[in-house]
Each structure stands twice: as C-alpha cells, then as structure tokens.
XYZ file of C-alpha atoms in Angstrom:
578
model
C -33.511 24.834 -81.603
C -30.228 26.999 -80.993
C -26.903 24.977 -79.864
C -24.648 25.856 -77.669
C -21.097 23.967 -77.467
C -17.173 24.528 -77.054
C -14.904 24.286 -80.010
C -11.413 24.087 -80.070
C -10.906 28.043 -79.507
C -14.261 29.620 -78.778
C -18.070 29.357 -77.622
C -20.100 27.480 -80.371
C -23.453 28.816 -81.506
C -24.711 26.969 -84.118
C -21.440 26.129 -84.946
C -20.874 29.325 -85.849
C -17.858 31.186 -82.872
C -19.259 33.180 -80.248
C -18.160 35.504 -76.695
C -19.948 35.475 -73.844
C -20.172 39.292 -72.397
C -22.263 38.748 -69.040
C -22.965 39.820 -65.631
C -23.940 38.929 -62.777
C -27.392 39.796 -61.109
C -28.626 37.962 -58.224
C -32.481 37.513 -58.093
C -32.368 37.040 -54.338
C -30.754 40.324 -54.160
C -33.310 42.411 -56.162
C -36.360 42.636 -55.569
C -38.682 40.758 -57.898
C -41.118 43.273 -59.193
C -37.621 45.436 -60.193
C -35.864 42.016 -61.875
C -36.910 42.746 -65.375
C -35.768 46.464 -65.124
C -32.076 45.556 -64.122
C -31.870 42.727 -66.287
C -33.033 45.600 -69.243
C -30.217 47.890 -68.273
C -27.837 45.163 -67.936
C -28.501 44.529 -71.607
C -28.349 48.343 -72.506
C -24.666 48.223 -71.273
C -24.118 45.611 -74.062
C -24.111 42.245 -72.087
C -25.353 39.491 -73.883
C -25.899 37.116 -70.814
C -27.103 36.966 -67.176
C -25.479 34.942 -64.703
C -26.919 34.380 -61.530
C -26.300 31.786 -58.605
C -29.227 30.144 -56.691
C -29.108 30.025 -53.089
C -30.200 26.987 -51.658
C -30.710 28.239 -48.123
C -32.647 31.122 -49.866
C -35.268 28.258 -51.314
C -34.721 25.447 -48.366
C -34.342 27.511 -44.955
C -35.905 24.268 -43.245
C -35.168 20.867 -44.532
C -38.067 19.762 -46.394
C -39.896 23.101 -46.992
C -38.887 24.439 -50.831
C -39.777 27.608 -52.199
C -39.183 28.121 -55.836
C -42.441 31.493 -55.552
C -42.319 35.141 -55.366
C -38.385 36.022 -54.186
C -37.197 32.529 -55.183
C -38.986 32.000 -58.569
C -35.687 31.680 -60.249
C -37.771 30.096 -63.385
C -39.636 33.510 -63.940
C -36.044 35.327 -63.609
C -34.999 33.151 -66.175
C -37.679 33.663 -67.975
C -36.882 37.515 -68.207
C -33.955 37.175 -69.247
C -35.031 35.151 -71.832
C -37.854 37.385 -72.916
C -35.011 40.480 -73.065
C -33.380 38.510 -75.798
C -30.369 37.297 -73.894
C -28.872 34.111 -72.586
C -28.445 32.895 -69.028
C -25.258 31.097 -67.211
C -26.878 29.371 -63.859
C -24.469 28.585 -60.929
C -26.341 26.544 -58.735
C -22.906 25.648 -55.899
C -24.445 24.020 -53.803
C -21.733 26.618 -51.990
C -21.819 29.825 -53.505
C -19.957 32.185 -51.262
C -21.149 35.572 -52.582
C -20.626 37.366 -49.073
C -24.383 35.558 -48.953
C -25.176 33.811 -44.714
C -23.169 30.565 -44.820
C -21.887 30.605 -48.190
C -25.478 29.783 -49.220
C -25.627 26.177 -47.544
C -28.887 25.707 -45.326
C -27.882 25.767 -41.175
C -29.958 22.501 -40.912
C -27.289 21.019 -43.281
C -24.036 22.591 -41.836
C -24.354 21.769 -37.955
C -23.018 19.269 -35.660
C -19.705 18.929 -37.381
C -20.824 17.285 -40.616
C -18.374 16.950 -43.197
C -19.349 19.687 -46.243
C -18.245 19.891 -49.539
C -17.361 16.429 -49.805
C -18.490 13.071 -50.926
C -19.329 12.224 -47.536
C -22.734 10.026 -48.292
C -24.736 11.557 -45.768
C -23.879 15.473 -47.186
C -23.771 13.967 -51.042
C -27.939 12.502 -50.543
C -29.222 16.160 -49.553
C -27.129 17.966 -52.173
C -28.043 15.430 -54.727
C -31.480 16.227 -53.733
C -31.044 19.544 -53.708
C -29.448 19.979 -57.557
C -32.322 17.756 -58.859
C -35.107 20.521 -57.733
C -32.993 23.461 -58.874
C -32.555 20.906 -62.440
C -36.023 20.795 -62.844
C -36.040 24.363 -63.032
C -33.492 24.901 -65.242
C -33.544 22.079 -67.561
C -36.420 22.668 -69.778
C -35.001 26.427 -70.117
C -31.760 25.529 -71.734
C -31.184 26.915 -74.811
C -31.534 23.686 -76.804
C -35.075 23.313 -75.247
C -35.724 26.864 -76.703
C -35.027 28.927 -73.409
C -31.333 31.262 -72.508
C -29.280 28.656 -70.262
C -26.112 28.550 -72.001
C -23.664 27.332 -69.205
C -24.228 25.019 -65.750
C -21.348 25.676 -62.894
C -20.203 22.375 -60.693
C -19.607 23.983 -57.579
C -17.665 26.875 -56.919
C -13.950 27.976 -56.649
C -13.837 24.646 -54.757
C -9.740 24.850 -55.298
C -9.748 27.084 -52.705
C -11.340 24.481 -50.307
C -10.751 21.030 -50.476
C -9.728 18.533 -53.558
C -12.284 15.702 -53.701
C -12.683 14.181 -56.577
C -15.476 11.772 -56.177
C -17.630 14.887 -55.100
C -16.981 16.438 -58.282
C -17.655 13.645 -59.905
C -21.146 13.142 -57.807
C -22.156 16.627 -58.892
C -21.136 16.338 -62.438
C -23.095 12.434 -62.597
C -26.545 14.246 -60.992
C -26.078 16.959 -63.424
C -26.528 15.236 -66.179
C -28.906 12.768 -64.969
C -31.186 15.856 -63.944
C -31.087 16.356 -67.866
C -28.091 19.144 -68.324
C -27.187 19.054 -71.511
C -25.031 22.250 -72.010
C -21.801 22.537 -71.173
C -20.864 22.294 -67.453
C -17.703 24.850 -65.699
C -15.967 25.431 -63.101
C -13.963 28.429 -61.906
C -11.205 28.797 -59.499
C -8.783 31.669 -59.108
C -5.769 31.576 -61.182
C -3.610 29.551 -58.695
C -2.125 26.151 -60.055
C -3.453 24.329 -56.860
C -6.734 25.687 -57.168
C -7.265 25.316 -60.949
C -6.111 21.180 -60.501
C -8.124 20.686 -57.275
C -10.943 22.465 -58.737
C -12.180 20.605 -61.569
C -11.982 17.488 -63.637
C -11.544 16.808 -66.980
C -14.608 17.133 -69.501
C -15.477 20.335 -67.258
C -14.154 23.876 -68.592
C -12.120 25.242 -66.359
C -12.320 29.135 -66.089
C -10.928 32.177 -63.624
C -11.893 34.427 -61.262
C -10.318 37.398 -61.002
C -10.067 41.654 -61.120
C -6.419 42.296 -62.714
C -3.793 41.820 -63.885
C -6.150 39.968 -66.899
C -3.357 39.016 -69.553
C -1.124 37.170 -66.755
C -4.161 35.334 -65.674
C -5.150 34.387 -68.535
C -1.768 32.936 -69.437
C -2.311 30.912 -65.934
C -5.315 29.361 -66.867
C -4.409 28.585 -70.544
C -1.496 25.907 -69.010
C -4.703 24.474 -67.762
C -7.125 24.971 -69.784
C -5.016 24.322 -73.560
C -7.770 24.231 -75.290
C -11.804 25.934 -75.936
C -12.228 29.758 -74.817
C -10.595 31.721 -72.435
C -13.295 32.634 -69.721
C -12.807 35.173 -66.692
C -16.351 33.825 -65.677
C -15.884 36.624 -62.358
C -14.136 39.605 -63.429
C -14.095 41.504 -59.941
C -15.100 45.482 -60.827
C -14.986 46.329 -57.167
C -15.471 44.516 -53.494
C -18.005 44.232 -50.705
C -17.650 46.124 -47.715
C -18.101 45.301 -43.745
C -19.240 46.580 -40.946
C -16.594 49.271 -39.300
C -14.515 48.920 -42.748
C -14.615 51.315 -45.322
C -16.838 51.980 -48.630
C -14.826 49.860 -51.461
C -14.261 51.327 -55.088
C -12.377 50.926 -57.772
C -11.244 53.190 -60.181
C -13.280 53.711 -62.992
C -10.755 53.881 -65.588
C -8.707 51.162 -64.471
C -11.535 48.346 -64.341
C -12.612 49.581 -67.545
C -8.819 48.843 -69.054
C -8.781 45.233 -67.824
C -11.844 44.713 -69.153
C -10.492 45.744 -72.426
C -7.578 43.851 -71.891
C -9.730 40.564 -71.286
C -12.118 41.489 -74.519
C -8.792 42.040 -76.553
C -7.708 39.002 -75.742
C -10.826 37.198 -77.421
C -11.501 35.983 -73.700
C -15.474 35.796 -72.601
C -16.262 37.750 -69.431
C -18.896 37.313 -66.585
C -18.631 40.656 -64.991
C -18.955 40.239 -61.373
C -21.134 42.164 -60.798
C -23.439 44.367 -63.366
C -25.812 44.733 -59.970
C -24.848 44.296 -56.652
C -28.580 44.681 -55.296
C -29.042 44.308 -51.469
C -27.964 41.856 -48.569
C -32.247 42.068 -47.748
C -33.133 40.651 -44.069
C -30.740 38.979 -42.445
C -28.925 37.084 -45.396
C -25.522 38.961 -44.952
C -22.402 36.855 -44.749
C -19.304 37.250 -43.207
C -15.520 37.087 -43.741
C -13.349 35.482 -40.983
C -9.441 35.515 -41.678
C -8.032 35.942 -38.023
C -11.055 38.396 -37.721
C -14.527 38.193 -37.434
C -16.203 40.719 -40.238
C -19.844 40.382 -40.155
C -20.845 42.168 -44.491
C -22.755 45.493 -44.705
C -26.374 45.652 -45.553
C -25.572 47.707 -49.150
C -24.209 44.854 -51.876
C -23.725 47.802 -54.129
C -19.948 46.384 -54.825
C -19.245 49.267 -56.400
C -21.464 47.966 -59.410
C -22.133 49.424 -63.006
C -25.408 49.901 -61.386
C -25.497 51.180 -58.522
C -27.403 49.578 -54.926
C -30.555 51.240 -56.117
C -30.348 50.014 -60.132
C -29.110 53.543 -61.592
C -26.265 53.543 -64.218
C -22.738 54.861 -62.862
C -19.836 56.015 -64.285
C -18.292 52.481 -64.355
C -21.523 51.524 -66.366
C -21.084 54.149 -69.291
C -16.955 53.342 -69.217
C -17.740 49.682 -69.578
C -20.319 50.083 -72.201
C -17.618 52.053 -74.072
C -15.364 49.342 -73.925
C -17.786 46.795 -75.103
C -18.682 48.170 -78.288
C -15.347 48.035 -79.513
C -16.000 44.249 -79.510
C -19.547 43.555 -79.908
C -22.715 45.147 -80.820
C -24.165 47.575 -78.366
C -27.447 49.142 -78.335
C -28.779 52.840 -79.120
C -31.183 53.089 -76.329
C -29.746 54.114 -72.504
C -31.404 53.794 -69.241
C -34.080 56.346 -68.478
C -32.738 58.996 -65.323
C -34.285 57.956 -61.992
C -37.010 59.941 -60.321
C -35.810 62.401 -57.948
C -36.081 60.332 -54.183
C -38.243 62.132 -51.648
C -36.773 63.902 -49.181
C -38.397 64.394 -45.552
C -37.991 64.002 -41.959
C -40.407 62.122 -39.734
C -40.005 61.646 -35.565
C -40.065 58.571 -34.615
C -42.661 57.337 -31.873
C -41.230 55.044 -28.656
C -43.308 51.266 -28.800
C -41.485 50.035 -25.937
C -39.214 47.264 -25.131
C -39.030 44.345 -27.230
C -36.208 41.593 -26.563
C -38.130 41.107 -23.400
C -39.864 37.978 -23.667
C -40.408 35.389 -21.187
C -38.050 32.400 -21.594
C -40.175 29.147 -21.358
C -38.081 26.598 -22.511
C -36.489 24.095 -19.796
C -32.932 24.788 -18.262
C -29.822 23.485 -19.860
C -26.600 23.096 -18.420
C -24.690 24.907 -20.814
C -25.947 27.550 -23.098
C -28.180 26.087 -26.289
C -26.860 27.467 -29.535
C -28.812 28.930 -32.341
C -28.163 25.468 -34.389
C -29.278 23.200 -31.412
C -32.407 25.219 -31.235
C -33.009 25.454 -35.326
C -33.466 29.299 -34.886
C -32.996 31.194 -38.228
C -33.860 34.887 -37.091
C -30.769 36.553 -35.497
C -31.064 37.062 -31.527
C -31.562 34.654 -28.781
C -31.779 36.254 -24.697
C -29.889 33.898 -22.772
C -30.815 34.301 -19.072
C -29.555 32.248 -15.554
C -29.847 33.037 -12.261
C -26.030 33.798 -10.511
C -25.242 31.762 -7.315
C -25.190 33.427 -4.176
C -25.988 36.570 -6.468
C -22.466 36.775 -6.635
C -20.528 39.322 -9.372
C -17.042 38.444 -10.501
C -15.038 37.966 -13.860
C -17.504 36.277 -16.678
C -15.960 34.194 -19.055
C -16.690 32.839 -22.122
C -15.222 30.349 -24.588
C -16.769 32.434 -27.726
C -19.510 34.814 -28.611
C -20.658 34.763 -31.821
C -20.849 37.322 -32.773
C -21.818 39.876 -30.261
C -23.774 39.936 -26.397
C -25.432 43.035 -24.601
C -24.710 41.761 -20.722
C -26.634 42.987 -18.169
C -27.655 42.071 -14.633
C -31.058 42.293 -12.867
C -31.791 44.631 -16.353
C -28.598 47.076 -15.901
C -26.512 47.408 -18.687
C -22.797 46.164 -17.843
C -21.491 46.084 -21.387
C -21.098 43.773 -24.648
C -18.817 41.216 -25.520
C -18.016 41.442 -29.290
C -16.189 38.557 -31.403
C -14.881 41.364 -33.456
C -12.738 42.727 -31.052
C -12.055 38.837 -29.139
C -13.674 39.811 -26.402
C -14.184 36.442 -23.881
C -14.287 38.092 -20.631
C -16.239 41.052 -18.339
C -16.541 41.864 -15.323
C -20.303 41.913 -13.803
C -21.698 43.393 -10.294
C -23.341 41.255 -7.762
C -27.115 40.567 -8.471
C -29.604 37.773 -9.129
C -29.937 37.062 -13.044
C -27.867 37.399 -15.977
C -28.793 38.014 -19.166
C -26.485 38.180 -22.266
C -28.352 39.273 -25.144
C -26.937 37.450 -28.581
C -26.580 38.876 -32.000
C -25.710 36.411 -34.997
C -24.699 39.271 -37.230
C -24.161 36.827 -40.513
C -22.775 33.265 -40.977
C -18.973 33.367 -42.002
C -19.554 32.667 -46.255
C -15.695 31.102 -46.877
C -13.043 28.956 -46.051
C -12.983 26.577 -43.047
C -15.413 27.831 -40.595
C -18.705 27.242 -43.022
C -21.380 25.901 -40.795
C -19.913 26.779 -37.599
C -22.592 27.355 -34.620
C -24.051 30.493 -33.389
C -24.681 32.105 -29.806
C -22.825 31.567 -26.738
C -20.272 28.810 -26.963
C -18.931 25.885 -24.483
C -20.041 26.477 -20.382
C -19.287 30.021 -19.184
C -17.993 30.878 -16.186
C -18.252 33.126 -13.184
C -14.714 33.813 -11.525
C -13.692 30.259 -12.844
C -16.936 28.215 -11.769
C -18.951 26.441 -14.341
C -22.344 28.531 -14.435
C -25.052 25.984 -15.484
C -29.083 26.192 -15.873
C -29.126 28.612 -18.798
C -32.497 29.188 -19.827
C -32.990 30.569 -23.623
C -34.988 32.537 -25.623
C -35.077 33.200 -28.891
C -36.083 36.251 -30.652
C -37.959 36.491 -34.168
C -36.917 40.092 -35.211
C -39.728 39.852 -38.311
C -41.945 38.787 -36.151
C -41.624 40.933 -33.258
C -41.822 43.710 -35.633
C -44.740 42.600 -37.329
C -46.197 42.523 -33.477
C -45.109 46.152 -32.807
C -46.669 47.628 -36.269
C -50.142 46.586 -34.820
C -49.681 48.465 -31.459
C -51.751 50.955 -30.491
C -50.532 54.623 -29.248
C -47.238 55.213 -27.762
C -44.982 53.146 -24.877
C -42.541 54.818 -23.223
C -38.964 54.465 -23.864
C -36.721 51.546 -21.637
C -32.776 51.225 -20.925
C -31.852 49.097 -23.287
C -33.325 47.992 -26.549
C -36.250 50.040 -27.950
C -39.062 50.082 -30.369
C -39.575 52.863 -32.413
C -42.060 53.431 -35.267
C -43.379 55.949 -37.609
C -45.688 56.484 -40.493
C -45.183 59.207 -43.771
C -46.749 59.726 -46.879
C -46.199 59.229 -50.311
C -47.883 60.725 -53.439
C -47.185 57.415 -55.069
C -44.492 54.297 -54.582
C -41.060 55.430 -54.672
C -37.038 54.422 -54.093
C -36.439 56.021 -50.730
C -32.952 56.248 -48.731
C -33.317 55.665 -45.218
C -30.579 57.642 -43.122
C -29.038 55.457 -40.104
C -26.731 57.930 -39.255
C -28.472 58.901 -36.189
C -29.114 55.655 -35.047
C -27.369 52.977 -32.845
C -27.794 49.186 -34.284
C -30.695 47.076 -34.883
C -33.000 46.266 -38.077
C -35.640 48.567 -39.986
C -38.864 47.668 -41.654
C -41.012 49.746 -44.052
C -44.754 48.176 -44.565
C -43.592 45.167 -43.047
C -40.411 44.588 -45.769
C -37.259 43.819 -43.564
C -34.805 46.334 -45.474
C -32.249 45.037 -43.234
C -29.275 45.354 -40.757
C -27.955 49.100 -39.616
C -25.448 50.019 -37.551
C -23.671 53.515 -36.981
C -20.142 52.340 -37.319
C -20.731 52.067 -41.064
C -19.335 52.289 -43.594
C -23.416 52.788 -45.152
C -25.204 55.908 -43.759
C -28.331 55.218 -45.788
C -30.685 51.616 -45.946
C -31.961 51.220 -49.488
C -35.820 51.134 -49.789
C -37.119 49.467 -53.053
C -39.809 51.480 -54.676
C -42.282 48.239 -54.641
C -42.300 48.151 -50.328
C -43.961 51.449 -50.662
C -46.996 52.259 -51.985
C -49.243 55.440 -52.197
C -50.731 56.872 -49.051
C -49.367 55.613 -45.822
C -46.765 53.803 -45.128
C -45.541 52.697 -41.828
C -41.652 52.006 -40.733
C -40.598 50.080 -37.540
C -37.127 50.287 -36.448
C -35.750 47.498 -33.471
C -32.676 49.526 -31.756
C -30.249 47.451 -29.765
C -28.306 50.232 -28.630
C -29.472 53.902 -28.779
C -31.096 56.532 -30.625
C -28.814 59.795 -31.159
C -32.093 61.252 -32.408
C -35.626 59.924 -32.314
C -36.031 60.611 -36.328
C -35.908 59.354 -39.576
C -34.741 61.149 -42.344
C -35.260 59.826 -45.958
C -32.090 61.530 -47.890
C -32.048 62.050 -52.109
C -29.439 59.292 -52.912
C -27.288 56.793 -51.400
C -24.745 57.359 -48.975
C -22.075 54.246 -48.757
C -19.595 55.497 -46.722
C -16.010 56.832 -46.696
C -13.541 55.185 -49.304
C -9.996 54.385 -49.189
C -9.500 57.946 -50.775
C-alpha cells in the first residue's frame, strides 16, 4: 500500500517528496449523477487532489436520523475520486462555515444557548458521535488502506473563534481512535492569534488565504518551522448575497498568486475548482453589523463555472500548473448549447394559507422551539379590541410579510433593522416569517429563527400567538398534483408550468421577472430567488430534467412582474464591482 507522511520540508509519498495541487468540490453542492464529471475536469486542469468538507447537518438534519445515500454518499464521491486516479483531503469540521445554513452544525444541536465549539461534555458526546460515523466512512479509504484520503482536518479556522484546547484535543483523541491514520491539519488565516489558538502541536498547521501569498507564507512558517508550506484555501474569488453584487476576481491576478504559492514549493487547495449550488434551502449567511442572507448561485467565481463549464480562470490556472507539475493533454468537452424558450406560467392559488392548529402560546414559538427545518412559519393572533397602533418587535429573523384581516400592511426585514410598523385596526394579525439562511460564522452560530421575545401593540404585551409552519417542499409537491387552474390571491401565489424537452438538459431559469420565493422543476427544489439579485438566472442540473415533460412550480411571496418563465442560454450572475 502507498504512504503518505510529512518530512522535514515536504509531503512524503513513499518517502519519496511530493505537492499537493487540489481543489475543492463539495458533493452536497453538485449534484450526484454530475460528481464524476467535475471531479474529471478538475483533474484536466492539473489537480492532483479533491478536497471536500462533509456537512453534518446535510447527513443528520434530525438527531438520530443519518443519511450517508444518494446526495450524502460521501463514500461513493470518494470513491470517484479515487477511480479518476487522484487523492482526496476530507474536512469533516464538525463546523465548516462554507457560506453553508449554520456553518454546517445541525439546528437540533445549536439551540437553547448550548455552548458550541467547545469541550463542553454535553456538545463534545454528539460531535464525538458524529466524527465516528463520518470515520467509518473514511477510514477504510485512506490511502494506506488502498483508497485517495491523504489528509484529515480537526476543525476549522477555529482561531478565528474560540481557543480551547481540550476540544482540540477531544477531536484529535476520536480521530485517531476512529482509525485515522494519515496525517491530521488544521488551517487558520495567517493571523498570529489565530494560527496559536487554532491548533496544537503534532497537527500541521496551514493558511487560508487569496493574496498577498509570499507574506503569508512567511506568517505561517514562524509557526509552522518545519514540514510543507500549505495554503490549504487559496481564495480565487468570493460568494455573493442577496442585494450585493456578483464577486470576481481578476483572472490574471489569481492566476499570479497562484504562481507565486507554486514557486514557492508551497502545496495549494484551491478554494474552489467548483463552486456548485447553495440547492434548497442550505444557504448561509454573513452577519457583521448586518444581516446578509448568501445567494442561491455558489459559482464563487470558480475555474468552473455554477453549471461545471471551464472559464477563463480555469485555462489561466492550468497554465500556471504545468510549469510545476504534470498536466494532461485532454480538455473538457464544450457544453451543449442550453435551450432557450418561454413558457406562461399558470395561477394554482394561494399557498401559505394553512390553518394553524397548534395551541396558543404566549409569546411567539420560534422555528428551533418547534424543530421546523423548512423556511416559513405564519404566525397569527387575534388584536384586542381590534385595535391598530405601532407593532413592535424585539427581532425578525430574517424577514415578515404583515398583514391584517389578509391586507397587506408591509414587511419587516432584519436586513434593513426594521423592529417596528404601524398596522390599521382589525381582528387578526398575521406576520408571515422567512428564515432566509442560518448566519455560517462568528458568534451568532445557532442563534434562533422567527419572531423573537413578546411583541407589542402600542407598548402592550400581545400574547396567544398561534403558529404555523410551512413545508415549502412539501407544499409544492401538493400544488404539482393540482388539477386545472386557481385564480390568483393578494399576497403569495402559486404558479406552475410544464415544457418539453427533446432529451435531459442544463437549463437557466430567468428570475428576473419575478418577486421572491422558491422554484421547483420535477419536484427538485433548485432553490431561493429573489429580484434584488445579484443572480438573474436559477441553475437547473441536466439530471432534474428528463425527456418529454417536465413540470416547474414556483412559490412567490411577493409578486409576479410577468406570469412567465423564460429558460435563457447561459448564466446570468449579476452586476460586478466593474
């Protein structure tokens, strides 16, 4: 069997010196049937590993209830990359950040104040239990078992959170218990607090980071003196949120710091090769003084693009990594041409209208208290004395449609710190909530969802809130099987359509038209949309469509500017900076 070790200077295989040229691909980001295709082109760019993280909340959404089949096989993506003749670096957090919902940590872990990313016993037991199921997936694929795991992360840029040692140590003990045998990392950015919080010794410490590679570098040699240099997340462009603008970075200039880190003799994980897709309602969200829920599109301003196809950053970087390293002959095959048509779009009615059966509760229940994972919950109460006046509102999170006796009054939107609006006399309330993506780093991981503390109506404590929450997949799955057409409501609408294809194809839904809400095609939930952008198009993987009919169902929480769908020939991301 191959080894895999650290010298005093470099990678070890077989003994003999070795650099790590990698990127990272997310399986629960791509669609599985299209894994083996990105993980080809990946290779065709000259990489010579994958790295991916695992999600826990991606394979445990309920305590108890593990998935490692179909989206979550992470074995079989393994696998592939194995079978495409190249090795694998696994990053299993448990916190991952990744602009994925809550940093990747389950909500049934995260609520009610727990401590997180700690040795706090309680926290420690699950993640303990957690690493040993994602172990027993990766341990007999190490490469000295015969499979491509090369590297094992502990955590992730935990310098940049907290500085427990015994939790460290906890993770590193259950590592190797689990049967880990290759060498184990960490990476932090190139910050002296962060690189000695972050990691212990016997762990290789390595940096995260987009430029200015040499002085970096420098930065985490003083704590890292000896073994490789690794930039184990070389940033070659950003994510984007919604109302923001379309990040990029220049072509030319990522592709020089990536030369500067290969001239160096560093090893590179470039973060990423593929962004893929923030599928469903998996987005995370930034919160630094302001609330920034993360666009559907994870392109990141990849080597390959959102939909998989090579970009210019792709051929610049593959030019830059055969001055170091072998790089293959063969290039990726041009796409298909996308299909391009225009469907109208059928009214199905209202559908956040459900009857609320659960008992009163004096204040408002939150997502967490109510272990809802789908996005919306209607929160309804009956005003005294039908009286109007000034509603206030400790927090929204992250956004309410307020209405009274079914009129629209207006929203209240943690992105702009809304707390308070004014509402007309009548006899129920309703404040339609919108968890538009769990914040993914820094302090407010696991923080609660939906309408927070007791509101109040012109300073009086409004109790006997009655909630209901809303299953989008569900509900759409439910408005697929109607029959014939409903008329349109005020207010949130159900629309659906069906088109044909000569055979399954990549398709690029335009939103531009639309208001807000979620869009499913043959019962695949593409995603989030929303017309402030920056993305004017949803990506549609080729393997939710098939030949013949296909059927799309699009939720709108706002309004229509046009009941249509257009499918466009490529992606459109936004405006840039430029």
């Amino acid at each position: 069997m191959t080894s895999f070790s650290i010298g005093e200077s470099d990678f070890l295989r077989d003994g003999r010196p070795h650099r790590v040229i990698s990127g990272a691909l997310h399986y629960f980001r791509v669609h599985p049937d299209q894994w083996q295709d990105r993980i080809r082109k990946a290779r065709l760019m000259g990489l010579n590993t994958i790295e991916t993280y695992v999600a826990w909340n991606a394979h445990e959404p309920r305590r108890g209830e593990w998935d490692a089949s179909g989206w979550n096989d992470l074995g079989r993506f393994l696998d592939l990359v194995h079978a495409e003749g190249m090795d694998a670096i696994v990053r299993p957090g448990p916190y991952i950040c990744a602009e994925w919902h809550n940093g990747g940590l389950p909500t049934w872990l995260t609520g009610a104040g727990r401590e997180l990313r700690s040795s706090e016993p309680a926290y420690l037991a699950e993640v303990s239990a957690y690493l040993r199921r994602v172990y027993e997936i990766v341990a007999p694929r190490q490469i000295d078992h015969g499979g491509p795991v090369v590297l094992v992360q502990i955590e992730n840029e935990y310098g940049a959170y907290g500085s427990d040692k015994a939790y460290l140590e906890a993770l590193v003990e259950v590592t190797r218990d689990a049967g880990i045998t290759v060498p184990l990392t960490t990476v932090d950015q190139p910050i002296d607090q962060m690189l000695n919080d972050g990691s212990l010794p016997g762990l290789h410490r390595t940096g995260s980071f987009g430029s200015r590679s040499n002085e970096r570098l420098a930065t985490l040699r003083r704590h890292q003196p000896t073994g490789p240099l690794m930039c184990s997340e070389f940033w070659d462009g950003w994510f984007d949120w919604w109302g923001g603008v379309h990040h990029t970075t220049d072509v030319a200039v990522a592709a020089e710091e990536l030369d500067a880190l290969l001239a160096a003799g560093a090893s590179v994980n470039i973060y990423m090769v593929h962004g893929g897709t923030n599928f469903g309602l998996t987005n995370g969200a930034n919160h630094k003084g302001r609330y920034l829920p993360l666009a559907t599109s994870y392109d990141y301003d990849a080597p390959l693009d959102e939909a998989g196809n090579p970009t210019a950053k792709f051929f610049a970087f593959r030019d830059v990594i055969a001055k170091y390293a072998p790089v293959p002959d063969d290039l990726p095959e041009q796409p298909a041409a996308a299909p391009v048509f225009t469907v109208p779009l059928t009214p199905s009615g209202a559908w956040t209208d459900a009857t609320a059966s659960a008992a009163p509760t004096d204040a408002p229940a939150t997502f967490d208290d109510l272990n809802h994972l789908s996005s919306l919950i209607r929160y309804d109460i009956d005003l005294p004395d039908s009286a109007g006046g000034v509603l206030r509102i400790d927090g929204v999170r992250d956004i309410g449609w307020v209405s009274v006796d079914g009129q629209n009054v207006g929203t209240l939107s943690r992105m702009r710190h809304d707390r308070a609006i004014s509402i007309p006399a009548g006899h129920t309330l309703s404040i339609l909530v919108e968890d538009q993506g769990r914040v993914n780093y820094g302090q407010r991981l696991g923080e609660e969802k939906g309408l927070i503390g007791t509101p109040t109506l012109d300073d009086v404590p409004l109790h006997g809130w009655r909630a209901m929450p809303l299953d989008v997949a569900s509900i759409a799955a439910d408005v697929a099987e109607r029959a014939g057409e409903a008329p349109a409501v005020a207010g949130a609408n159900a629309w659906t359509s069906e088109f044909t294809l000569e055979s399954s194809s990549d398709l690029f839904l335009d939103i531009s038209c639309w208001g807000k809400g979620y869009a499913f095609v043959n019962g695949f939930f593409l995603g989030r949309y929303w017309r402030n952008g920056p993305q004017r198009t949803m990506y549609v993987p080729s393997p939710a469509t098939k030949a013949g009919t296909n059927r799309l169902v699009v939720l709108e929480l706002d309004q229509l500017l046009a009941p249509r769908a257009g499918f466009v020939a490529e992606l459109s991301l936004g405006d840039t900076e430029e």
